Coordinates of C-alpha atoms in Angstrom, one line a residue:
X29 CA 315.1 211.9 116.7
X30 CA 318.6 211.6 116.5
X31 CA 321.3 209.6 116.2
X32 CA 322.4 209.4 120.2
X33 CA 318.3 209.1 120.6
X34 CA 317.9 206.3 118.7
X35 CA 320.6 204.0 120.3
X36 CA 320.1 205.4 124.1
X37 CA 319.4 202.0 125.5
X38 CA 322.4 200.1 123.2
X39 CA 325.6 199.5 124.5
X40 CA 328.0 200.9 122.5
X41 CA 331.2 202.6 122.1
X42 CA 331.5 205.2 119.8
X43 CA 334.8 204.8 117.4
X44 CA 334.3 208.0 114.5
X45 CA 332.3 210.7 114.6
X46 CA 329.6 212.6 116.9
X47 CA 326.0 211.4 117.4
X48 CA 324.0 215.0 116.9
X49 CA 323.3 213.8 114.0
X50 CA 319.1 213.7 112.8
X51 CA 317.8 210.0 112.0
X52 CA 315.2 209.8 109.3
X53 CA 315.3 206.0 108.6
X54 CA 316.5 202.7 109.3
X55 CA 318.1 200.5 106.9
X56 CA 319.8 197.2 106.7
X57 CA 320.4 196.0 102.9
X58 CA 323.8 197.6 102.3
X59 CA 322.3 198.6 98.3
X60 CA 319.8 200.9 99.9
X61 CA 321.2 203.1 102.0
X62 CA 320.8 206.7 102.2
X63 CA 320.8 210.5 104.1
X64 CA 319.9 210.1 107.4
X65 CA 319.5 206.2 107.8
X66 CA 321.1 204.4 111.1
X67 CA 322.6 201.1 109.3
X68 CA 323.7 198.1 111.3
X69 CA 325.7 195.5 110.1
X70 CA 324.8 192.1 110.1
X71 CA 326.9 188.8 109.8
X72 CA 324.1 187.0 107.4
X73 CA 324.5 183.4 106.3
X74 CA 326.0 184.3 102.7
X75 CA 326.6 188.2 102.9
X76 CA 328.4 190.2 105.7
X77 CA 327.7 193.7 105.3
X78 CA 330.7 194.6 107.1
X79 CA 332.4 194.1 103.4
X80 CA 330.1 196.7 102.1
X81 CA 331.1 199.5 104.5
X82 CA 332.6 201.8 101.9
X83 CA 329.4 201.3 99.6
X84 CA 327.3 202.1 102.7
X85 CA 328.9 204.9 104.0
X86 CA 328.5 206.0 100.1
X87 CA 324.8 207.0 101.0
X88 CA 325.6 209.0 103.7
X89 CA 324.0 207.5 106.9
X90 CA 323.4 209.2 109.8
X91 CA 325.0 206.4 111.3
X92 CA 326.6 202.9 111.3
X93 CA 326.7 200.4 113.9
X94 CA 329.4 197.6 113.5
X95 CA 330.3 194.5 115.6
X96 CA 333.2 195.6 117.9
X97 CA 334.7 192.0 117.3
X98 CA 335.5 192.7 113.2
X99 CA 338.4 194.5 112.6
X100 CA 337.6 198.0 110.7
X101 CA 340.0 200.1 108.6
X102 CA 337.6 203.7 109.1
X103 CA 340.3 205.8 107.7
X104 CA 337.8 205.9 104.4
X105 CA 334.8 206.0 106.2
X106 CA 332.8 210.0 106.6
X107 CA 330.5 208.6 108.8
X108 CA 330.1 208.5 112.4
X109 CA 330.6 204.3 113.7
X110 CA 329.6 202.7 116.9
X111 CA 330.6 199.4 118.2
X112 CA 328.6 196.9 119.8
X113 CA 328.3 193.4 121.1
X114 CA 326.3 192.1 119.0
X115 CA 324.1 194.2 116.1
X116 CA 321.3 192.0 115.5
X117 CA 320.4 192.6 119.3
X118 CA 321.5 196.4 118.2
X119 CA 318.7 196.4 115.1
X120 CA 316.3 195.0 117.6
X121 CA 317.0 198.3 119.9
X122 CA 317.1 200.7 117.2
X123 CA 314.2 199.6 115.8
X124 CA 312.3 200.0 118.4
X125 CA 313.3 203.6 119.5
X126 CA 312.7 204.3 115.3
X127 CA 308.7 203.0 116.0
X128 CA 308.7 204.8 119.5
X129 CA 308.8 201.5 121.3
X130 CA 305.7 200.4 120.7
X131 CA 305.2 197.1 122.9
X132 CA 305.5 199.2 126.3
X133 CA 301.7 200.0 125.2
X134 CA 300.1 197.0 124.6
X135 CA 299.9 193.5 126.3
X136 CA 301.8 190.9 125.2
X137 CA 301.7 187.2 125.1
X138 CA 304.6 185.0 123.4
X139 CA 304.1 181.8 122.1
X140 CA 306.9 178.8 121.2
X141 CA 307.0 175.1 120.4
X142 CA 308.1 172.6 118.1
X143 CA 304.1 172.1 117.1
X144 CA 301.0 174.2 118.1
X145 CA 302.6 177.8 117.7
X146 CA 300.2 178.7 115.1
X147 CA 297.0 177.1 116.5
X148 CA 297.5 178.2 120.0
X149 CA 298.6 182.1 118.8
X150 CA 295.0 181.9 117.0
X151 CA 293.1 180.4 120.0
X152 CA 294.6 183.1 122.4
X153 CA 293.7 185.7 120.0
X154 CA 290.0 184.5 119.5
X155 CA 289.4 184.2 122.9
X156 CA 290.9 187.8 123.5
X157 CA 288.1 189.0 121.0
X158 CA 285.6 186.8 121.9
X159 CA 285.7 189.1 125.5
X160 CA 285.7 192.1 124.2
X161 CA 289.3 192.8 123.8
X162 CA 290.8 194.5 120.5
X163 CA 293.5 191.3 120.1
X164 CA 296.3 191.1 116.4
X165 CA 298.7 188.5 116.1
X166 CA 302.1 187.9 114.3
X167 CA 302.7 184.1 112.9
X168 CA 302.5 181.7 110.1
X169 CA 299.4 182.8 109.0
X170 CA 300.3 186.5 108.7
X171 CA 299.8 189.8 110.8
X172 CA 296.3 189.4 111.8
X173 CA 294.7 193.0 111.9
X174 CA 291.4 192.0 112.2
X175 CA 290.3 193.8 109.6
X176 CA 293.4 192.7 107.5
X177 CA 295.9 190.5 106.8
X178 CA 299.5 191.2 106.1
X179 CA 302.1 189.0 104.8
X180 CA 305.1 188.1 106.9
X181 CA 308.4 186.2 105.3
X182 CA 308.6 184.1 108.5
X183 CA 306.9 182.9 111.2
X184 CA 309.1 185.5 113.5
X185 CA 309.8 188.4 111.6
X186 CA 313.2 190.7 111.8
X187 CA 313.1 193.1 114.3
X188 CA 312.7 196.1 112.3
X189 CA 309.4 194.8 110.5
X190 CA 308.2 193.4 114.0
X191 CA 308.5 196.8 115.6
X192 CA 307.4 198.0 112.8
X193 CA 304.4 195.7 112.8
X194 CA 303.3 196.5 116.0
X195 CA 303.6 200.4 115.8
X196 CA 300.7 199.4 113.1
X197 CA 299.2 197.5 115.8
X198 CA 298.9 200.9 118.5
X199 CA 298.2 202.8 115.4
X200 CA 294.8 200.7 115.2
X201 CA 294.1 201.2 118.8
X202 CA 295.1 197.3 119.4
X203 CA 295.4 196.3 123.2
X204 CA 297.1 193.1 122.8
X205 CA 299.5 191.4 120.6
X206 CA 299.7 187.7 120.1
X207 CA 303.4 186.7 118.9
X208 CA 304.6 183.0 117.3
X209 CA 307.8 182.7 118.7
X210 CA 310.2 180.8 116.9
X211 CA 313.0 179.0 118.0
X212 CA 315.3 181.3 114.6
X213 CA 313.4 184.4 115.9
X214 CA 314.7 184.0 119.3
X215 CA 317.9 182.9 118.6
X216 CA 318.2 185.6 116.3
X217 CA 317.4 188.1 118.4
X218 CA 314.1 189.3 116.7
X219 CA 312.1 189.5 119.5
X220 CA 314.6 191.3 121.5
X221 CA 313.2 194.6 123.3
X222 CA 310.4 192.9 123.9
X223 CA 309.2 192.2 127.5
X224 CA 305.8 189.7 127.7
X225 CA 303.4 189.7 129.8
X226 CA 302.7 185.9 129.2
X227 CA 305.2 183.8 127.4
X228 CA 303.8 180.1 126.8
X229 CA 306.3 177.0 125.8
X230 CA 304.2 174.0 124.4
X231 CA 307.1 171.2 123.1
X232 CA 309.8 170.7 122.0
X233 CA 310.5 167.6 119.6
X234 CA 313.5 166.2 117.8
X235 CA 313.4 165.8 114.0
X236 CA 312.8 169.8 113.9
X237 CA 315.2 172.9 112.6
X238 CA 318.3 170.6 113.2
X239 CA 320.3 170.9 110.2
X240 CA 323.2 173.0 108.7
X241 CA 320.7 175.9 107.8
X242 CA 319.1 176.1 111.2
X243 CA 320.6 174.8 114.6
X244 CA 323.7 172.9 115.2
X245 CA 322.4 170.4 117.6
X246 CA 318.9 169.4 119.1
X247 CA 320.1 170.9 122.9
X248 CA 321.2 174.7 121.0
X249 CA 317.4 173.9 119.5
X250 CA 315.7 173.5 122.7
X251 CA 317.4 176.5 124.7
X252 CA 316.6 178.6 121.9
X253 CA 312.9 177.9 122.5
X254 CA 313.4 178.2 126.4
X255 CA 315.0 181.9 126.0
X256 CA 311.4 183.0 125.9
X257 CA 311.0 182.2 129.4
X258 CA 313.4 184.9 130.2
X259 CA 311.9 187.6 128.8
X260 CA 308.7 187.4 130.4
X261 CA 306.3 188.3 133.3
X262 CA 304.1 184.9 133.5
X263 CA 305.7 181.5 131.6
X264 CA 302.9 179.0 131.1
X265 CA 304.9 175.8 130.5
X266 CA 303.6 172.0 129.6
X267 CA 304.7 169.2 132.2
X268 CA 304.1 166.8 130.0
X269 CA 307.2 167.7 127.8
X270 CA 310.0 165.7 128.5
X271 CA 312.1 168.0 128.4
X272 CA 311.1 170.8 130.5
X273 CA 313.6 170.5 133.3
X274 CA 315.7 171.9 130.9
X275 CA 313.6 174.2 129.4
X276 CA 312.6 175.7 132.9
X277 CA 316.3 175.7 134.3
X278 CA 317.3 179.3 133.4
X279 CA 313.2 180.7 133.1
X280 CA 313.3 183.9 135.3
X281 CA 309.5 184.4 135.0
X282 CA 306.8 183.0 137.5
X283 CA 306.0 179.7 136.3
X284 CA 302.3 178.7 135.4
X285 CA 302.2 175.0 134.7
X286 CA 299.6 172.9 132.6
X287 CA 299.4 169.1 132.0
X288 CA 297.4 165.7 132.3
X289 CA 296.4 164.4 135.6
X290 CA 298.6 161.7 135.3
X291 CA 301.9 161.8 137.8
X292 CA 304.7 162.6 135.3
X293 CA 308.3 162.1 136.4
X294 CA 308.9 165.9 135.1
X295 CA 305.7 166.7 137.6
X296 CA 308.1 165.3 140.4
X297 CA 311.6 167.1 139.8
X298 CA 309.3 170.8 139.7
X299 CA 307.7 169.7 142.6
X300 CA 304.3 169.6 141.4
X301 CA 300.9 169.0 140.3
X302 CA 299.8 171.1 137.4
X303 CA 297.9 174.4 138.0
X304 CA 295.6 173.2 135.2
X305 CA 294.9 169.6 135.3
X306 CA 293.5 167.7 131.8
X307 CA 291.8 164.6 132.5
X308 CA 288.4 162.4 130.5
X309 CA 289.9 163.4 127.3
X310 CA 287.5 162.4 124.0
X311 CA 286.3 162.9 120.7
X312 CA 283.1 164.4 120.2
X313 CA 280.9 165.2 116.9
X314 CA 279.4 168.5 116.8
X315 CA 277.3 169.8 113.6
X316 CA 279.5 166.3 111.6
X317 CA 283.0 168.0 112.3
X318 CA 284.9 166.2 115.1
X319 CA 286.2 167.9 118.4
X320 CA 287.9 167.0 121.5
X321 CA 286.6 167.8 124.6
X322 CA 288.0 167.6 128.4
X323 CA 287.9 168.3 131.6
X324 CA 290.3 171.0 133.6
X325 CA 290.7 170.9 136.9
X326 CA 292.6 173.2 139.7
X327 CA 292.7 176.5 138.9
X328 CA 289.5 175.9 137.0
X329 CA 287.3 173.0 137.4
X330 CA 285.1 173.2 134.1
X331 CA 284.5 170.6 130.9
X332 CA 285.9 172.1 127.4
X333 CA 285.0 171.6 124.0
X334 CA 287.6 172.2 121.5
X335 CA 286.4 172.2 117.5
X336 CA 289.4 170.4 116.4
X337 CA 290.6 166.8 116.6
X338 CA 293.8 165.8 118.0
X339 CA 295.6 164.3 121.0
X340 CA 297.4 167.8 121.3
X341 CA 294.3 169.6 121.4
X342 CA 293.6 169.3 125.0
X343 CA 297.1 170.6 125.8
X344 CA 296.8 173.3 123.5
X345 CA 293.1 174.5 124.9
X346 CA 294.4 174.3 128.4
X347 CA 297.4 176.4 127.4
X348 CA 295.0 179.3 125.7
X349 CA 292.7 179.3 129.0
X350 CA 295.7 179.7 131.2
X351 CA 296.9 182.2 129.2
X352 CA 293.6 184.3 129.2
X353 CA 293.4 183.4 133.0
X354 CA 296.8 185.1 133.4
X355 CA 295.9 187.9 131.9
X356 CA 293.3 188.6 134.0
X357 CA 290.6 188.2 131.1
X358 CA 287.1 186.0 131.9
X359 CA 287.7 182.4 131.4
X360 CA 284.4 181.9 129.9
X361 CA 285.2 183.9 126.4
X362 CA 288.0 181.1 125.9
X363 CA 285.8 178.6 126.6
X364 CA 283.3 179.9 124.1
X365 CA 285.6 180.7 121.5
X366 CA 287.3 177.0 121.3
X367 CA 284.2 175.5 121.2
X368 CA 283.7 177.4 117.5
X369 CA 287.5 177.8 116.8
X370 CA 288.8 177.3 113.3
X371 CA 292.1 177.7 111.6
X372 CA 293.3 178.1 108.3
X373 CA 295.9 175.1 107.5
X374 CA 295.6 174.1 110.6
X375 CA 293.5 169.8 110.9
X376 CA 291.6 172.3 108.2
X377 CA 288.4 170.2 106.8
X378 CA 287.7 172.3 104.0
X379 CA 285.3 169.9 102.6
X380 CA 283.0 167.0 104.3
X381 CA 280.7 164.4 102.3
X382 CA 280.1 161.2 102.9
X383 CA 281.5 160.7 99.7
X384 CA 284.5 162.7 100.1
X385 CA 286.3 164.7 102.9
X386 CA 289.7 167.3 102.3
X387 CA 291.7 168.5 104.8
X388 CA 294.5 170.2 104.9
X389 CA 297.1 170.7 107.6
X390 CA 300.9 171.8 108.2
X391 CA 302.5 168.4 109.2
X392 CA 305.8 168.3 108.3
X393 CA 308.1 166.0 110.5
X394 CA 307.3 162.1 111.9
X395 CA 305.2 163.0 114.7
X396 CA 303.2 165.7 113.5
X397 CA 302.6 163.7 110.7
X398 CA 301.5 160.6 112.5
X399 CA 299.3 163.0 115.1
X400 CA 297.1 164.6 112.3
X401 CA 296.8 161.3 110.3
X402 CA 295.9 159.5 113.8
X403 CA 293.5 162.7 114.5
X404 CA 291.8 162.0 111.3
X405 CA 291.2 158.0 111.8
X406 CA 287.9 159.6 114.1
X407 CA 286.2 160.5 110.7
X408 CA 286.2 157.0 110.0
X409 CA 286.6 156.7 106.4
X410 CA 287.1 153.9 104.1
X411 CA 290.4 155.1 103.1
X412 CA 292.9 157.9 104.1
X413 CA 295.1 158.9 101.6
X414 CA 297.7 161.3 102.5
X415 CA 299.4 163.3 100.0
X416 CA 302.7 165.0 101.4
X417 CA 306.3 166.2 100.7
X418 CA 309.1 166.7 102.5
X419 CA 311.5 170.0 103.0
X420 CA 315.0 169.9 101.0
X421 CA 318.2 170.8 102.4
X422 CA 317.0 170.0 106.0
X423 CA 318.0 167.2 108.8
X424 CA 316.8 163.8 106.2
X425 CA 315.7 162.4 109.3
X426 CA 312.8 164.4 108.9
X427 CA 312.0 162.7 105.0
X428 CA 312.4 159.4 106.8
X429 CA 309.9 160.0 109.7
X430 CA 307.2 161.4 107.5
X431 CA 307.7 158.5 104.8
X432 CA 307.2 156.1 108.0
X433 CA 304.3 157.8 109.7
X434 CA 302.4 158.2 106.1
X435 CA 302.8 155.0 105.6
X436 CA 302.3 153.6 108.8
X437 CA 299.1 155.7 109.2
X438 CA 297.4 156.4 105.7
X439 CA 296.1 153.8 103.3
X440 CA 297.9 155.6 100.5
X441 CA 300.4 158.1 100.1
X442 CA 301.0 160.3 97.0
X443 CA 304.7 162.0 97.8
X444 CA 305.3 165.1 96.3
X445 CA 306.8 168.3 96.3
X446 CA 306.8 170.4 99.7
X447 CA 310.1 173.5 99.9
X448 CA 312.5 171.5 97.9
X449 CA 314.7 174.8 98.5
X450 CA 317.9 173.7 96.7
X451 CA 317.8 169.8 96.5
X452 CA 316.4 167.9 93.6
X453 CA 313.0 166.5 94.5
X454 CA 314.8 162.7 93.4
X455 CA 317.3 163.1 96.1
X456 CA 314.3 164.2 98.7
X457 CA 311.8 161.3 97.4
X458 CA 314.3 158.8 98.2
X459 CA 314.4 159.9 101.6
X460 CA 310.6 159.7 101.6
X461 CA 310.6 156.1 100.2
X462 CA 313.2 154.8 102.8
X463 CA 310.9 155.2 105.5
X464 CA 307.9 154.6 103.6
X465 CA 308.6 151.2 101.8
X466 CA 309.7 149.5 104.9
X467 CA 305.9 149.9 106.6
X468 CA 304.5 148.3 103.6
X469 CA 302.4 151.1 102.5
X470 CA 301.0 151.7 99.2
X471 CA 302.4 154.9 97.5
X472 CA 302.5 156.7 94.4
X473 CA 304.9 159.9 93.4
X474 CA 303.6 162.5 91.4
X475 CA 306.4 165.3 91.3
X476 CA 304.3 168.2 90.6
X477 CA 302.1 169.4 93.8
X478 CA 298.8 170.5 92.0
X479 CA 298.7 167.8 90.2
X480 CA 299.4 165.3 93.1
X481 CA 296.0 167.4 94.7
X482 CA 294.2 167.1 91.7
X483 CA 294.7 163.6 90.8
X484 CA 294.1 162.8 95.0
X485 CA 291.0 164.1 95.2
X486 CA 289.3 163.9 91.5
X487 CA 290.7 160.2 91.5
X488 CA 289.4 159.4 94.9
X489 CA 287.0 156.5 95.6
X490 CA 283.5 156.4 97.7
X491 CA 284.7 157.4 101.6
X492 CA 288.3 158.8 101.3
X493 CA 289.5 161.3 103.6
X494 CA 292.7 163.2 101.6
X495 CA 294.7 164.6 103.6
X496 CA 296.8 167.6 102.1
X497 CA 299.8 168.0 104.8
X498 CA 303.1 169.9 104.7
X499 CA 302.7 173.6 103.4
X500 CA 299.1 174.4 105.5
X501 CA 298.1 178.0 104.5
X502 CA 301.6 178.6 102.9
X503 CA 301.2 180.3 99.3
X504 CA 304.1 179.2 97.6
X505 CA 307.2 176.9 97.7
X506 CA 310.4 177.5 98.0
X507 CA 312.2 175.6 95.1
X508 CA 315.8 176.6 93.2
X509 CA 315.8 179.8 94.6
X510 CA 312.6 181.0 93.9
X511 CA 309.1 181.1 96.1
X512 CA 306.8 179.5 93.1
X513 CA 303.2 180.0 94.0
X514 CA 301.0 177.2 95.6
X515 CA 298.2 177.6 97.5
X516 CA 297.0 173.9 98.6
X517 CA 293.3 175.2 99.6
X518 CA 292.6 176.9 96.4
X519 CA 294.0 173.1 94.6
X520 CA 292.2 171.3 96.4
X521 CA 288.7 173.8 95.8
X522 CA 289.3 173.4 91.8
X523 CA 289.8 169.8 92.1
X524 CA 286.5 169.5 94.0
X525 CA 284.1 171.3 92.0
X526 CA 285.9 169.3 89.3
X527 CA 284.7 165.6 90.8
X528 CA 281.4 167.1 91.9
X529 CA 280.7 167.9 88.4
X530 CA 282.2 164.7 87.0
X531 CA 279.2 163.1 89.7
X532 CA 276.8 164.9 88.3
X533 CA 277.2 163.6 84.4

């Protein structure tokens, strides 16, 4: 490949240099650069590698691509220089001519929303296997191979390791590809030369990535999450959102709508009933775990059983069976696959006594901390204690919410350390107790997170429920800079055999 190869579909004007040259790599840290690399620059948060252009062009690149808005003094710079419109669209397209565009052979599906990303990434890609179908997905959770799991840095990953992830993907003889797509990866042009087959928009919600770090306002939040409606074939879309006039407004795909049977006044202005109606909605015990099951109706008329509990667990079934439905694959390996589904830090009941019950979950703002905590009152225990944290240097609306809805909703709360990023956990447990004290929960703060677990579940009394909310199946926390390991299952696991034990004597 070379250099006018590998940016062939990039707009671009070319401002030093010839493009005959041979690509060997791809590279965009500005220390790492060498012979034969295409580097782009990228205006990052804290570093512009525009500044670095005379340390870059020190290792002899095939080829740089700049923004044609930054003003360049190239009388230094050897190598040759293209201009674009915007380069983290232009890594997005060199990327994917470096992996030989690797999503034009296999299926795609796309999936956004303030909650539910994860779990319905996971259902779609059960069911997928469940018929038959060779299925990998990209999310919280990792790349899921099938036969292995990689770790991703976020949810979305950078272009060049998403390309890069899926080339792996057609390498394996994968079919389809399941993506999380969040509302940072589509802003952020991660996902860009990527055309899905299905793209499915669940919520959006206030109280989420609004903050100096992430969006600027709740309305730049939600268009970001509706841009994936206009880079795909099939959108399946919730009526039931409030919002989705305005997520729909600019959606340039054929629109596939789910929601419950009642008449919505977001229904009405689309001019519609939903394709797949939800309707008889309850809980249901199955093998002492507890479900929700449903009935759809229009496109399929059928009664579903989902192994989770949750009021967004009918919405989130319906959206995987459309999905499947849309791409053509039988109905009946969804259906099959829900009814057994289960997901790692997702309403996660790692353990279930009548003694004792842990489970852990993602939860991290009011509502989806009220909706697991509500999801668990169906278990019926004596007491549900909730032990939680809340994110640093993020919107402290968020602290407030989850302070409320734990103590609102749980019996007791143990607050303690969740990403504190670069905030002191002081300044992030007042937060927390704002919105807690007022509900006249009962509370405790133990700063250090295993030892919150630990204390939780070994200190427990006869019918608790702990729930362990915030990181899910996270491995670390971020705090002062660095990722510090934590894995909440494998806390919880110690602390378990530890009171089983302490039963026993």
């Amino acid at each position: 490949m070379n250099t006018k190869e590998i940016i062939s579909r990039l707009d671009y004007k070319l401002l030093k240099g010839s493009l005959d040259q041979d690509v060997t790599g791809i590279c965009f840290d500005s220390r790492k650069v060498t012979s034969g690399d295409v580097f782009v620059c990228i205006r990052g948060a804290v570093f512009d590698s525009h500044d670095a252009l005379t340390q870059i062009d020190g290792g002899r690149p095939s080829l740089i691509i700049v923004d044609e808005n930054y003003q360049l003094d190239l009388s230094n710079i050897n190598s040759t220089v293209v201009a674009t419109s915007d380069t983290r669209h232009a890594k997005a397209v060199v990327s994917a001519a470096f992996y030989d565009y690797p999503t034009e052979k296999l299926k795609m599906v796309g999936v956004t929303g303030s909650k539910g990303k994860t779990t319905v990434a996971t259902m779609i890609t059960a069911a997928l296997r469940k018929a038959g179908r060779k299925a990998a997905s990209i999310g919280s959770n990792g790349v899921n191979l099938g036969d292995e799991i990689l770790e991703v840095a976020n949810t979305t990953p950078d272009s060049d390791q998403m390309q890069k992830f899926l080339s792996i993907m057609v390498s394996k003889g994968i079919e389809y590809a399941v993506l999380e797509c969040s509302s940072q990866g589509l802003m952020q042009h991660r996902t860009d030369m990527i055309h899905f087959d299905v793209g499915v928009f669940l919520n959006v919600q206030y109280g989420d990535h609004v903050g100096t770090d992430e969006h600027p306002t709740f309305e730049n939040y939600a268009y970001c999450k509706s841009l994936l409606l206009q880079q795909c074939e099939k959108g399946i879309i919730n009526l039931d959102d409030e919002h989705i006039d305005f997520i729909v407004k600019d959606a340039t795909c054929d629109l596939i709508t789910i929601g419950h049977d009642e008449v919505h006044e977001q229904t009405e202005k689309l001019g519609s009933t939903p394709d797949y109606i939800i309707s008889d909605q309850h809980t249901k015990e199955y093998n002492g775990f507890i479900g929700e099951e449903f009935k759809l109706s229009g496109k399929l008329n059928d009664t579903i059983f989902v192994n989770m509990p949750g009021e967004f667990v009918p919405l989130n079934g319906a959206a995987t069976i459309a999905t499947i439905d849309a791409l053509g694959v039988p109905t009946a390996a969804a259906k099959e696959a829900l009814s057994k589904i289960h997901i790692n830090g997702r309403v996660d009941m790692i353990y279930r006594t009548e003694d004792l019950s842990v489970c852990i979950d993602s939860a991290h703002t009011r509502e989806s901390t009220r909706a697991v905590l509500e999801a668990l009152r169906a278990y019926n225990p004596k007491r549900l204690v909730c032990v939680f944290g809340a994110g640093g240097n993020r919107d402290i609306e968020r602290r407030i919410g989850m302070g409320e809805s734990s103590g609102k909703y749980a019996d007791f709360s143990i607050i303690t350390t969740e990403h504190n990023r670069f905030e002191p956990f002081e300044t992030i447990v007042e937060g927390v107790k704002s919105g807690l004290e007022p509900t006249g929960g009962k509370y405790m703060v133990i700063e250090h997170r295993p030892e919150a677990i630990h204390y939780a579940i070994t200190q427990s009394e006869p019918g608790d429920l702990v729930a362990i909310i915030g990181l899910g199946d996270d491995k670390y926390q971020h705090i002062k800079g660095v990722n510090v390991p934590q894995d909440d299952d494998k806390c919880a696991r110690e602390a378990i055999k530890e009171w089983e034990e302490n039963r026993k004597k």
